[in-house]
Amino acid sequence: MNEIISNLAKSWDWDTPSKNLSDISQWSSNFSEVQELVTSMDGERIASVVRAGDESFTVCVNGEPWSNTFEKAWSLKFSPAGVLFVIAMNEDEWSVFEEDEPWNDTFEYVWNLNFSPNGKIAGVNVRSAEGYGASLNGETWEHKFVQVRSMHISNDGRNSAGSVQMEPLSEGDIVTFKKGIWGLAVNGHPWEQRFLNVWGCAFSGDGTRVAAEVRLKSGSQTIAVDGICWNEQFKAVWEPVFIPGTHEVIAPGLSSKGWQLHINGSPLWNQPFNQVWRQKFGPDGKRLAAVVSPDFGRWSIAVDGTVWKSTFSDVVIEPIFSFDSKHVAAAVKNNNRWTIAVDGVAWNQGFDMAWNPYFSPDGNMVVARIALGKNYFVALDGKLVLGPFEEMWDPIFSPDGESLLVKCVDDSRYFRKILPVKELLKK
Amino acid sequence: MGLAPLPLVNDAGMDLPIQELTPERIAVVFNRIMNTETAARFKVYMNTCVHCGLCSDACHWFLSNDRDPRFSPVGKVKQTLWTLVQKKGRVQPEFIKECSRIAQTECNVCRRCSMYCPFGIDIAYLLLTVRRICSELGVVPQFLQDTVNSHAVTLNQMWVKQDEWIDTLQWQEDDARAEVRNARIPLDKEGADVFYSVIAPEPKILAQLIGNIAQIMAVAKVDWTMPSFDGWDNSNMAMYSGDFETMGRVERSHHDAALRLKSRRIVMGECGHAFRGAVYDGPKWLGWREPPIPLIHAVDFYHELITTGRLKIIKKFSTPVTVQEPCNIIRGRGLGVKLREIIDATCSDFRPPEPDFEHNYCCGAGGGVINCGPNWKASRVKGNSVKAEQLAATGAHIVITPCHNCHSGIEDIISGYKLGMHVKFFSEILMEVIEIPDELQA
Ligand code: SF4
Ligand code: SF4
């Protein structure tokens, strides 16, 4: 849960202990097919694409179908702000439907439905007769491209970017490829510079700058910021991030020393690793954590360059900071068992799956969604405190940290529960 | 040696880049790779070889080219690395084209020779080192390089665009539903038991294989998913061209996709080299000792579905069949017995090839050789006459090929030597013999 969600959470219902919002078994009686369930962040709504007739689909929300039906519908998602979107097609025309209302434009194809971190803007990649581009809240980029391969939206939703192919390429044409025909389009306007490849992309916090991984030639990659490359080149790089509140960029780069984090092209942490990726700043904008492999086949988290004492054999997903930036937790897998590690200390129990952990607002507790077999549980500070459920979504702390919002399907019924943390801890 | 010169093959991926090379530049790249990317293993192999030639008879290229020593495993190393090492990399650009031809187009890195070398020298590793040197010098057969370019851009090997991928899955879901009630290809389903990945020729030219899998998954009631985003292609020709940085990016994207969807394990479609890339070479380059989540090949998966009764075999495929045992899953992973067991369970007239299991010959297409493109097809087919003889001797009508490279390579052998046989993936056999229960009949 990030700061934006935590702000949104202030307006949610934290008083009603339990709401049984829908009987999912009833959906199966009403529709011949019920697809994957999704829930709104506040837990008030649960939805699925359902089959409305022999050849048509619709969206069912808390048991009620939308009025629109579709030949195809997929990518059903709630935005962080709680608005429900689906990509749908009728008579070979694809569009985005937002709460049962279509966007104005239709396309030959639509995909990569994505939201601005503040939840206000929805964006998709689109293909039309004129070419490839993007559409944000129904406003489509003016320029079209040979191909587009990503959709990134700035924090405030005002800017969007995607890697784009600038020239056609015929089969086997390695000569044209070598010239560099890929760029980054920001709000539909491509950078002047072209590269062999453009991958990944990150906006600065204020949305005015964009950084991306670029390849200049075989074995030579770097980071370009607004099209301008770092002076240093690497064998390989991974996704960049901006230092919050600045236009400085941090990215992992591979040199003959190994993988290191670099700031604007210069080493940031001196220690090279077997691997470093998924670097992330804490909410204070100062503490920096990343997933690292300090020894071959061992994985951990480094915070400000210092590696946790414990390492894990299989995988460490990503660092998750507490609100005060003092603590870091991560879902980790060791010897084929998933668990949660907090500041380098792993919970005792292993699970079949663990989702990203989240800190309480005061940073003293950690909660995570856990699976054992096909049963889902709430784990709080290493203890299973609730469950099993047939389905469950990430639990969320209330802004005051006193309660947990648990969204779950139990005995085929969907519940939104508000549970006092004190009671849970007694279990 | 008094041997006739080999036919000259023009290839833009080799002929153009060598014009920009100098002996000095070659030496710099060679020495960098020797100093930073090879270690004791390389030296041990180079210094242990006693030049006995016992590896020669293991290589289908040698056997199929009138026992020409230039095609023997040790001969290939001699013509490339020995000279490079001796001259400390200071060689003429034309020599690098020779290296590329030998290492990229005349060795399938199948590792059969290692089994016959008294010291177990991994010739394939040595020839992959030659490929790495060539790749770093920009000398790679045109169509192999084009495949690697596709990997770098799209993270799949056939330039499949993101919209084309999803569109194909939706089309195949429709086709599967026409056969099996409510069959689905669940996109981006979180927490599924199986993340199913394929190689790009499936959406590009063999989409029905994905439809077949959707039917198999529905009948076996498997909780599965496929991603709508990059990472769905498990293949990796960059591993074979020597572009390890692109290899790493492709492998990361594949494993990340499964991790992002919180899948319990990855099941890969019928491809051998993809298995090698996803289980061995790729994870190691990224820092993983093993893949971060368990990963199994389709042969293993079908074996599990059949032996646990989730797929019921109601009749046997009666046309005489034999099998091409893919090097990367049989010699490389030991799936030979499981493959034989599922063939026995589904086919009534199996004609074993001779030699078989880990001793079977390579299809001649693997190791990136088929991706070198049409210019190299004639030498590739000529270089595997032993495979044609072996297949013909079985008397089978169908060759089961649980690997895409084997599938295409054996097709070329069949047509090149007019064997009158056909190839089938194992999933195609399954579609003919499994029970679709009444309640699932569309
Ligand atoms: S093709 Fe196979 S047997 Fe022949 S040299 Fe290469 S790895 Fe060895
Ligand atoms: S069998 Fe082994 S030792 Fe003998 S020539 Fe071949 S690689 Fe060298």
CSV table of C-alpha atoms and ligand atoms in Angstrom, one decimal, chain B residues 48-56 73-74 116-119 121 123, ligand 2:
chain,number,residue,atom,x,y,z
B,48,THR,CA,43.1,-31.9,-21.5
B,49,CYS,CA,42.2,-32.7,-25.1
B,50,VAL,CA,44.7,-35.3,-26.4
B,51,HIS,CA,43.5,-35.0,-30.0
B,52,CYS,CA,42.5,-38.7,-30.0
B,53,GLY,CA,39.5,-38.1,-32.3
B,54,LEU,CA,37.2,-40.4,-30.3
B,55,CYS,CA,34.6,-37.8,-30.3
B,56,SER,CA,34.4,-37.8,-34.1
B,73,PRO,CA,34.1,-32.1,-32.9
B,74,VAL,CA,37.8,-31.7,-32.2
B,116,TYR,CA,32.1,-40.2,-26.1
B,117,CYS,CA,35.1,-38.1,-25.2
B,118,PRO,CA,37.1,-40.1,-22.6
B,119,PHE,CA,37.5,-36.9,-20.6
B,121,ILE,CA,35.2,-32.4,-22.7
B,123,ILE,CA,33.0,-29.3,-27.0
C,2,SF4,S1,37.5,-37.3,-27.7
C,2,SF4,FE1,37.9,-35.7,-26.2
C,2,SF4,S2,40.2,-35.8,-26.0
C,2,SF4,FE2,39.7,-36.9,-27.8
C,2,SF4,S3,39.8,-35.4,-29.5
C,2,SF4,FE3,37.7,-35.4,-28.9
C,2,SF4,S4,37.6,-33.8,-27.3
C,2,SF4,FE4,39.8,-34.3,-27.6
